[in-house]
Every structure is written in structure tokens, then in C-alpha cells.
Coordinates of C-alpha atoms and ligand atoms in Angstrom, one line a residue:
Chain A
X1 CA 0.0 0.0 0.0
X2 CA 0.8 3.6 0.1
X3 CA 2.8 3.3 -3.1
X4 CA -0.2 4.4 -5.1
X5 CA 1.0 3.0 -8.3
X6 CA 3.3 5.9 -9.0
X7 CA 5.8 3.5 -10.6
X8 CA 6.9 3.9 -14.2
X9 CA 5.8 1.3 -16.6
X10 CA 8.3 -1.5 -17.0
X11 CA 8.8 -4.3 -19.5
X12 CA 8.5 -7.9 -18.5
X13 CA 9.5 -9.7 -21.7
X14 CA 10.2 -13.4 -21.3
X15 CA 12.8 -13.6 -24.0
X16 CA 15.7 -15.0 -22.0
X17 CA 15.7 -18.5 -20.6
X18 CA 16.3 -17.0 -17.1
X19 CA 13.3 -14.8 -17.5
X20 CA 11.1 -17.7 -18.6
X21 CA 12.2 -19.7 -15.6
X22 CA 11.6 -16.8 -13.3
X23 CA 8.1 -16.3 -14.6
X24 CA 7.4 -20.0 -14.3
X25 CA 8.4 -19.9 -10.6
X26 CA 6.1 -16.9 -10.1
X27 CA 3.2 -18.6 -11.9
X28 CA 3.8 -21.6 -9.6
X29 CA 3.4 -19.3 -6.6
X30 CA 7.0 -19.9 -5.6
X31 CA 8.5 -17.1 -3.5
X32 CA 11.5 -15.1 -4.9
X33 CA 14.2 -14.7 -2.3
X34 CA 17.0 -12.1 -2.2
X35 CA 19.8 -14.2 -3.7
X36 CA 17.6 -15.7 -6.5
X37 CA 17.9 -14.5 -10.1
X38 CA 15.4 -11.8 -10.9
X39 CA 15.0 -9.4 -13.9
X40 CA 16.4 -5.9 -13.3
X41 CA 13.0 -4.4 -13.8
X42 CA 11.5 -6.6 -11.1
X43 CA 14.2 -5.5 -8.7
X44 CA 13.8 -1.8 -9.6
X45 CA 10.0 -2.0 -9.3
X46 CA 10.2 -3.6 -5.9
X47 CA 12.9 -1.2 -4.6
X48 CA 10.7 1.7 -5.6
X49 CA 7.4 0.3 -4.3
X50 CA 8.8 -1.0 -1.0
X51 CA 10.7 2.1 -0.3
X52 CA 7.8 4.4 -1.1
X53 CA 5.8 2.2 1.2
X54 CA 8.4 2.6 4.0
X55 CA 8.7 6.3 3.5
X56 CA 4.9 6.6 3.8
X57 CA 4.9 4.7 7.1
X58 CA 7.6 7.1 8.4
X59 CA 6.0 10.3 7.1
X60 CA 2.7 8.9 8.3
X61 CA 3.8 9.3 11.9
X62 CA 3.8 13.1 11.6
X63 CA 0.1 14.0 11.1
X64 CA -0.9 11.7 14.1
X65 CA 2.1 12.6 16.2
X66 CA 0.8 16.1 16.0
X67 CA -2.0 15.2 18.4
X68 CA -0.2 13.0 20.9
X69 CA 0.3 15.7 23.5
X70 CA -3.3 17.0 23.0
X71 CA -5.1 13.6 23.2
X72 CA -8.3 14.1 25.3
X73 CA -7.5 11.3 27.8
X74 CA -4.7 9.1 29.0
X75 CA -6.4 6.1 27.4
X76 CA -6.5 7.8 24.0
X77 CA -2.9 9.1 24.4
X78 CA -1.5 5.7 25.2
X79 CA -3.3 4.2 22.2
X80 CA -2.1 6.9 19.8
X81 CA 1.4 6.7 21.1
X82 CA 1.4 2.9 20.5
X83 CA -0.1 3.4 17.0
X84 CA 2.5 5.9 16.0
X85 CA 5.2 3.7 17.3
X86 CA 3.8 0.8 15.2
X87 CA 4.0 3.0 12.1
X88 CA 7.7 3.6 12.8
X89 CA 8.1 -0.1 13.2
X90 CA 6.3 -0.7 9.8
X91 CA 8.7 1.7 8.2
X92 CA 11.7 -0.2 9.6
X93 CA 10.4 -3.7 8.5
X94 CA 9.9 -2.3 5.0
X95 CA 13.2 -0.5 4.7
X96 CA 14.9 -3.8 5.7
X97 CA 12.9 -5.7 3.0
X98 CA 14.0 -3.1 0.4
X99 CA 17.6 -3.4 1.5
X100 CA 17.6 -7.1 0.6
X101 CA 17.4 -6.0 -3.0
X102 CA 20.8 -4.3 -2.8
X103 CA 20.1 -0.7 -1.8
X104 CA 21.4 0.8 1.5
X105 CA 19.3 2.3 4.3
X106 CA 21.4 5.5 3.9
X107 CA 20.5 5.8 0.2
X108 CA 16.8 5.2 1.0
X109 CA 16.7 7.8 3.7
X110 CA 18.6 10.2 1.5
X111 CA 16.0 9.8 -1.3
X112 CA 13.2 10.7 1.1
X113 CA 15.0 13.7 2.7
X114 CA 16.1 15.1 -0.7
X115 CA 12.5 15.0 -1.9
X116 CA 13.5 12.5 -4.7
X117 CA 11.3 9.7 -3.4
X118 CA 7.6 9.8 -3.2
X119 CA 5.3 8.8 -0.4
X120 CA 1.5 8.5 0.0
X121 CA -0.3 11.8 -0.8
X122 CA -2.6 11.1 2.2
X123 CA 0.0 12.3 4.7
X124 CA 0.3 15.7 3.1
X125 CA -3.1 16.6 4.4
X126 CA -3.2 18.5 7.8
X127 CA -4.8 17.1 11.0
X128 CA -6.9 20.0 12.1
X129 CA -9.0 18.5 14.9
X130 CA -9.0 15.5 17.3
X131 CA -11.7 13.9 15.1
X132 CA -9.0 13.7 12.4
X133 CA -7.2 11.1 14.5
X134 CA -10.4 9.0 14.5
X135 CA -10.9 9.5 10.8
X136 CA -7.3 8.5 10.0
X137 CA -7.4 5.3 12.0
X138 CA -10.8 4.3 10.6
X139 CA -10.3 5.4 7.0
X140 CA -6.6 5.8 6.2
X141 CA -5.6 2.6 8.1
X142 CA -8.8 0.9 6.8
X143 CA -7.7 1.7 3.2
X144 CA -4.1 0.6 4.1
X145 CA -5.4 -2.7 5.3
X146 CA -7.3 -3.3 2.0
X147 CA -4.1 -2.6 0.1
X148 CA -1.8 -4.5 2.4
X149 CA -3.6 -7.8 2.8
X150 CA -3.0 -8.9 -0.8
X151 CA 0.6 -7.9 -0.4
X152 CA 1.1 -10.6 2.2
X153 CA 1.0 -13.0 -0.8
X154 CA 3.4 -10.9 -2.9
X155 CA 5.9 -12.9 -4.9
X156 CA 8.9 -11.4 -3.2
X157 CA 9.5 -13.2 0.1
X158 CA 11.0 -10.5 2.3
X159 CA 8.2 -8.0 1.2
X160 CA 5.4 -10.6 1.8
X161 CA 6.9 -11.5 5.3
X162 CA 7.1 -7.8 6.3
X163 CA 3.5 -7.3 5.2
X164 CA 2.3 -10.2 7.4
X165 CA 3.8 -8.5 10.4
X166 CA 2.4 -5.1 9.4
X167 CA -1.1 -6.5 8.8
X168 CA -1.2 -8.2 12.2
X169 CA -0.7 -4.8 13.8
X170 CA -3.1 -2.7 11.6
X171 CA -6.4 -4.0 13.0
X172 CA -5.9 -2.2 16.3
X173 CA -5.1 1.0 14.4
X174 CA -8.4 0.9 12.5
X175 CA -10.5 -0.1 15.5
X176 CA -9.1 2.6 17.8
X177 CA -9.9 5.1 15.1
X178 CA -13.4 3.9 14.7
X179 CA -13.9 3.9 18.4
X180 CA -12.9 7.6 18.5
X181 CA -15.4 8.3 15.7
X182 CA -18.1 6.4 17.5
X183 CA -17.5 8.3 20.8
X184 CA -17.7 11.6 19.0
X185 CA -20.8 10.8 17.0
X186 CA -22.6 9.7 20.2
X187 CA -21.4 12.9 21.9
X188 CA -22.6 16.5 21.9
X189 CA -23.7 18.3 18.8
X190 CA -20.3 20.0 18.5
X191 CA -18.5 16.6 18.8
X192 CA -20.7 15.1 16.2
X193 CA -20.1 18.0 13.9
X194 CA -16.4 17.6 14.4
X195 CA -16.6 13.9 13.4
X196 CA -18.7 14.8 10.3
X197 CA -16.2 17.5 9.3
X198 CA -13.3 15.0 9.6
X199 CA -15.1 12.5 7.4
X200 CA -15.9 15.2 4.9
X201 CA -12.2 16.1 4.6
X202 CA -10.7 12.6 4.6
X203 CA -13.1 10.7 2.5
X204 CA -11.9 11.7 -1.0
X205 CA -8.2 11.7 -0.2
X206 CA -8.7 8.1 1.1
X207 CA -10.3 7.0 -2.1
X208 CA -7.3 8.5 -3.9
X209 CA -5.0 6.3 -1.8
X210 CA -5.7 3.4 -4.1
X211 CA -4.1 5.2 -7.0
X212 CA -5.2 6.2 -10.4
X213 CA -8.2 4.5 -12.1
X214 CA -7.3 1.3 -13.9
X215 CA -8.0 3.0 -17.2
X216 CA -5.1 5.4 -16.5
X217 CA -2.5 3.3 -14.9
X218 CA -0.1 1.5 -17.2
X219 CA 2.1 -0.4 -14.8
X220 CA -0.5 -2.6 -13.4
X221 CA -0.1 -5.4 -16.0
X222 CA 3.5 -6.0 -15.3
X223 CA 3.0 -5.9 -11.5
X224 CA 0.2 -8.3 -11.8
X225 CA 2.1 -10.7 -14.0
X226 CA 4.9 -10.6 -11.4
X227 CA 2.4 -11.1 -8.6
X228 CA 3.6 -8.0 -6.8
X229 CA 0.0 -6.8 -7.2
X230 CA -3.0 -9.1 -7.0
X231 CA -5.9 -6.7 -7.5
X232 CA -6.4 -3.6 -9.6
X233 CA -6.6 -0.1 -8.0
X234 CA -10.3 0.2 -8.9
X235 CA -11.0 -3.3 -7.5
X236 CA -9.4 -2.5 -4.1
X237 CA -11.1 0.9 -4.0
X238 CA -14.5 -0.7 -4.5
X239 CA -13.8 -3.2 -1.7
X240 CA -12.9 -0.4 0.6
X241 CA -16.0 1.7 -0.2
X242 CA -18.3 -1.3 0.2
X243 CA -16.8 -2.1 3.6
X244 CA -16.7 1.5 4.8
X245 CA -20.0 3.1 3.8
X246 CA -22.2 1.0 6.1
X247 CA -19.7 1.7 9.0
X248 CA -20.2 5.4 8.4
X249 CA -23.9 5.1 8.3
X250 CA -23.8 3.2 11.6
X251 CA -22.1 6.3 13.0
X252 CA -25.0 8.4 11.8
X253 CA -22.7 10.4 9.5
X254 CA -23.0 11.2 5.8
X255 CA -20.4 10.9 3.0
X256 CA -19.5 14.0 1.1
X257 CA -20.5 12.4 -2.2
X258 CA -24.0 13.2 -3.5
X259 CA -23.6 10.5 -6.2
X260 CA -22.9 7.8 -3.7
X261 CA -25.6 5.1 -4.0
X262 CA -25.9 1.3 -3.7
X263 CA -26.5 -0.6 -6.8
X264 CA -29.5 -2.7 -6.0
X265 CA -28.4 -5.5 -8.2
X266 CA -24.7 -5.9 -7.3
X267 CA -24.9 -4.5 -3.8
X268 CA -21.8 -2.4 -4.6
X269 CA -21.7 1.3 -3.6
X270 CA -21.1 3.5 -6.6
X271 CA -19.2 6.7 -6.1
X272 CA -19.0 10.1 -7.9
X273 CA -16.1 11.4 -9.9
X274 CA -12.7 11.6 -8.1
X275 CA -10.7 14.8 -8.5
X276 CA -7.5 13.4 -10.0
X277 CA -6.1 16.8 -10.6
X278 CA -5.9 17.3 -6.8
X279 CA -4.3 13.9 -6.5
X280 CA -1.6 14.8 -8.9
X281 CA -0.9 18.1 -7.2
X282 CA -0.6 16.5 -3.8
X283 CA 1.6 13.6 -5.0
X284 CA 3.9 16.2 -6.6
X285 CA 4.2 17.9 -3.2
X286 CA 2.0 20.9 -4.1
X287 CA 0.1 22.7 -1.4
X288 CA -1.0 21.3 2.0
X289 CA 1.7 20.0 4.2
X290 CA 4.4 18.6 1.9
X291 CA 7.0 21.1 2.8
X292 CA 6.4 20.8 6.6
X293 CA 6.5 17.0 6.4
X294 CA 9.9 16.9 4.7
X295 CA 11.2 19.6 6.9
X296 CA 10.1 17.7 10.0
X297 CA 11.9 14.6 8.8
X298 CA 15.1 16.5 7.9
X299 CA 15.1 18.2 11.3
X300 CA 14.7 14.8 13.1
X301 CA 17.5 13.3 10.9
X302 CA 19.9 16.2 11.4
X303 CA 19.3 16.5 15.1
X304 CA 19.8 12.8 15.5
X305 CA 23.1 12.8 13.6
X306 CA 25.3 13.2 16.6
X307 CA 23.7 10.1 18.2
X308 CA 24.4 7.9 15.2
X309 CA 27.9 9.3 15.0
X310 CA 28.6 8.8 18.7
X311 CA 27.2 5.2 18.7
X312 CA 29.4 4.3 15.7
X313 CA 32.5 6.0 17.2
X314 CA 31.9 4.1 20.5
X315 CA 31.5 0.8 18.7
X316 CA 34.7 1.4 16.8
X317 CA 36.6 2.3 19.9
X318 CA 35.4 -0.8 21.7
X319 CA 36.3 -2.9 18.7
X320 CA 39.8 -1.4 18.6
X321 CA 40.3 -2.1 22.3
X322 CA 39.2 -5.7 21.9
X323 CA 41.5 -6.3 19.0
X324 CA 44.4 -4.7 20.9
X325 CA 43.8 -6.9 24.0
Chain B
X1 CA 24.0 11.5 2.9
X2 CA 25.7 9.8 5.9
X3 CA 29.0 8.3 4.7
X4 CA 29.3 5.7 7.4
X5 CA 27.1 2.7 7.1
X6 CA 25.5 1.5 10.3
X7 CA 25.9 -2.3 10.4
X8 CA 23.1 -4.7 9.7
X9 CA 21.9 -7.4 12.2
X10 CA 19.6 -10.4 11.9
X11 CA 17.1 -10.8 14.7
X12 CA 15.9 -14.2 16.1
X13 CA 13.2 -14.6 18.7
X14 CA 12.3 -17.5 21.0
X15 CA 8.6 -17.1 21.1
X16 CA 7.9 -19.6 23.9
X17 CA 9.9 -21.8 26.3
X18 CA 10.9 -25.0 24.6
X19 CA 10.9 -23.6 21.1
X20 CA 14.0 -22.7 19.0
X21 CA 14.9 -19.1 18.2
X22 CA 13.4 -18.2 14.8
X23 CA 14.5 -15.5 12.4
X24 CA 12.1 -12.6 12.3
X25 CA 13.9 -9.9 10.4
X26 CA 16.8 -7.5 10.4
X27 CA 17.8 -4.0 11.6
X28 CA 20.6 -1.6 11.7
X29 CA 22.6 -0.8 14.9
X30 CA 26.1 0.5 15.8
X31 CA 26.9 -2.4 18.1
X32 CA 25.4 -5.5 19.8
X33 CA 23.9 -3.8 22.8
X34 CA 22.1 -1.2 20.7
X35 CA 21.0 -4.0 18.3
X36 CA 19.4 -5.9 21.2
X37 CA 17.6 -2.8 22.4
X38 CA 16.4 -2.0 18.9
X39 CA 15.3 -5.6 18.3
X40 CA 13.2 -5.4 21.5
X41 CA 11.5 -2.2 20.3
X42 CA 11.0 -3.2 16.6
X43 CA 10.2 -6.9 16.9
X44 CA 8.6 -7.5 20.3
X45 CA 5.9 -4.9 20.9
X46 CA 3.2 -7.5 21.6
X47 CA 4.7 -10.2 23.7
X48 CA 6.3 -11.9 20.7
X49 CA 9.0 -13.5 22.7
X50 CA 11.0 -14.6 25.7
X51 CA 14.5 -14.3 24.4
X52 CA 16.3 -12.4 21.6
X53 CA 19.4 -13.2 19.5
X54 CA 21.1 -10.6 17.3
X55 CA 23.7 -11.8 14.8
X56 CA 25.8 -9.5 12.5
X57 CA 24.4 -10.2 9.1
X58 CA 27.9 -10.5 7.6
X59 CA 28.7 -13.4 10.0
X60 CA 26.2 -15.6 8.1
X61 CA 27.4 -17.9 5.4
X62 CA 24.6 -18.9 3.1
X63 CA 24.3 -21.7 0.5
X64 CA 24.0 -20.5 -3.1
X65 CA 20.5 -20.8 -4.5
X66 CA 22.0 -22.1 -7.8
X67 CA 23.5 -25.0 -5.8
X68 CA 20.0 -26.0 -4.6
X69 CA 19.7 -29.1 -6.8
X70 CA 23.2 -30.3 -6.2
X71 CA 22.8 -30.0 -2.4
X72 CA 19.2 -31.1 -1.8
X73 CA 17.9 -33.0 -4.7
X74 CA 19.8 -36.3 -3.9
X75 CA 17.7 -36.8 -0.8
X76 CA 14.6 -37.2 -2.9
X77 CA 15.8 -40.6 -4.2
X78 CA 16.7 -41.9 -0.7
X79 CA 13.3 -43.1 0.2
X80 CA 14.9 -45.8 2.5
X81 CA 15.6 -42.9 5.0
X82 CA 11.9 -42.7 5.7
X83 CA 10.1 -45.1 8.1
X84 CA 7.3 -45.8 5.6
X85 CA 9.9 -47.6 3.4
X86 CA 10.0 -50.6 5.7
X87 CA 7.3 -53.2 5.8
X88 CA 6.1 -54.2 9.3
X89 CA 3.1 -56.6 9.5
X90 CA 0.0 -55.1 11.1
X91 CA 0.0 -57.9 13.8
X92 CA 3.2 -56.3 15.2
X93 CA 1.2 -53.2 16.1
X94 CA 2.3 -49.6 16.1
X95 CA 6.1 -49.1 15.7
Ligands
LIG401 FE1 1.4 1.1 9.0
LIG402 FE1 -1.5 1.8 10.7

């Protein structure tokens, strides 16, 4: 998830015998491991996708971290702190998976901090009220779960294993968010209005998390053929909407989409037009919080530099002493 | 970009008493003490284990995947290594 299908199209031609053997292994649901032969394009696609995913987990700590000190109770504060810590953990599992493909952690971090790498556009939206923390857990983590569950069966072993760990932890994220929304929507008029406002602002950006419509995304075919991806963007988006709309109605809230209606035959919820121009602007770092997000990451990285340097210097000194003794 | 590379460690967890340590993932840390602390934070936030091992990744020697057939295929033909290869009359009972 979180990679939003920003990847460039890649060729997966099966012209060499290695490539044919590789594809046969994928077709047989065999997992590809770091030391196995793989086409360069498969490696590149995975490095880009896994690192974008990792960056998204790391940047994703910021909008929620913004509310830790202002959580309305100790219970909420402890939960939010644990959730944000989990997201940091998710970033670390994923960086480690990307590194098995031959890229260093230092390069990956540098790509994020220099603005070269992309991360999910959802984290460039601001968290304006406490209800946003509820909406993020319920909707953003809910969308993430939809995207991440099929990734547990991804053809690349280290990515699939990292996703299994991540998915185990996500359920708590979504439930604590929904509980916040439920409490607010059963509260005072002002609290209910706050929950409605958060849903109004987060709904469309969450639908965009699944990436461009299938008609406009060219890389899906190759990723599907390689079993990096199992469902199309539109397919996952539909699953998310179908699961989420009844949950919103249970809260007594409305969705900011006048065209939203349930197809009586298929049972699927049909949605209105998504504003893809906004999506492109936010992915490209335009408007909203993009500058703040990267600045916050750079500041944390720079201010932690002395700790990393001291730890390495101490380790080197101890090592030298051991060798001398 | 940081010029110095922080070493990579492999993390193993014993999930319950009586079970072996199992590989769960990897992490970066300057030394063994920090690697253990990081492993505790990154891999055991929900009671995943009772004991941790961290091993420098470069201390691991791995078999080459292209040698897989040479190393492991011959065992496929050695069916006499399995108990079911041997005939024991039913009257003898479970063995
Ligand atoms: Fe996450
Ligand atoms: Fe999450």
C-alpha cells in the first residue's frame, strides 16, 4: 500500500531463458528470495514500491504525532502513542525488506529527505482537529489494510513477510480510530459536527490512496504478471467503499458524495467522480503540508546525527580495544 | 548522505519456552547492545518472545541458491531414509 502505483511502466519480456524460468516460478506461486535470479525491472520496481511504502509509514507518523500531546484522555494518548510507534516499526520492517534488493538504508533515507522519493499523498493533508485522528485510524488505516492484505502474498518473500507483520498490527489501528469516531458521533452536537467535518475532509483523499483508475495506470499489468500486485486499483477501491460506507452510516454520519448510491443488483456502492487533478498536485508535493512534512523529517534526521555518529564511534573504539587486547 | 554505514543485524526470537529461536527480520545498529535494544522495540511490541538473539548479518554464510539441486535433490531418491519404506506386519502393532 501507500505506493499508489506511481511507478513507471516496465517491460517484462520473457525472451531470455532466465526470464522464462523466473516467470514459471512466479506462476507456480514460488516465492522469490534475495539471492535468486530476478529481472532488473522486477528488482527496480520492488525497490521503488517497497521504499515508497516505507517512506509513507515514516511520514505517516507526523500527522498523528501532531496530536499525541493533545489527546483528550490518558487512554487515547496511550493508544495513539502505541499506534504511531507501530507505524515507525512498519517503516523499519519495510526498509529492511527493500535493502535485501541491494540498496542501502542510507540511500533510501537520503532519497526521502532530498525529496527525490515519493510517499503516499494522504500524509500531506493536515490534521486539524481531534476527530481527524479518529478518521485517520478508521479510513486511512482501513484503506491501508485493503491494500496490504493482498501484499502478504506478494511474490517477493521479504516483502510478503514484512507485510504479514504489518497486517497483524493494523487491525488495532483501525479499531481505535473507529472507536474515536463512535464516541464523537454519540457525543454532543459539537462533537458530532467535528466527526462529520473530519469524514468530509478525509473521504476523497482516502479514495485516492488506491491510486489512479485502472483506465489510466499503465504499470498494473507487469506488477500483476509478477504477482507483486493481486488486485487492480479500482477493485481495491470498490472493496474499501463497500466495507466502509455501512460503517459510516452506523455512526450516523454522511459521506461527502452526492452521487454515492448502492447498486440494487450488485450491492456495490457507486461513487462520484474523483478529483484526480488534486491527487496529482498533492503527490507532486504541491500545497498542503508537503514542505512541513519533509522539513520535520530533515530536522529529526539532522538532530539525531550526533547520536548515530557517537554510537558508531563508541562501537569502533570498543572494537579497537578488543583487537588490541 | 551519511557516509558511514550502520551495520546490519539479523534478529531471532524464541517465542515460547521449549521452542527454538526463529529468524524474524533485520535491523541496523552500531553495536550488539544497541542491536538488542532496537530488536526489542522493533520486533517485540506485543509479547512476541521470551528471548532475543542478534547476529551480525555479515557473519552468516549462506548456501548459493543455484546449488540447490546439487545440495538437496539427492535426498529425494533416498526413500529408505523414511520409516514408511519398511514393511512391518499389522500384527506387530504400532512401531
Ligand atoms: Fe502502518
Ligand atoms: Fe497503521
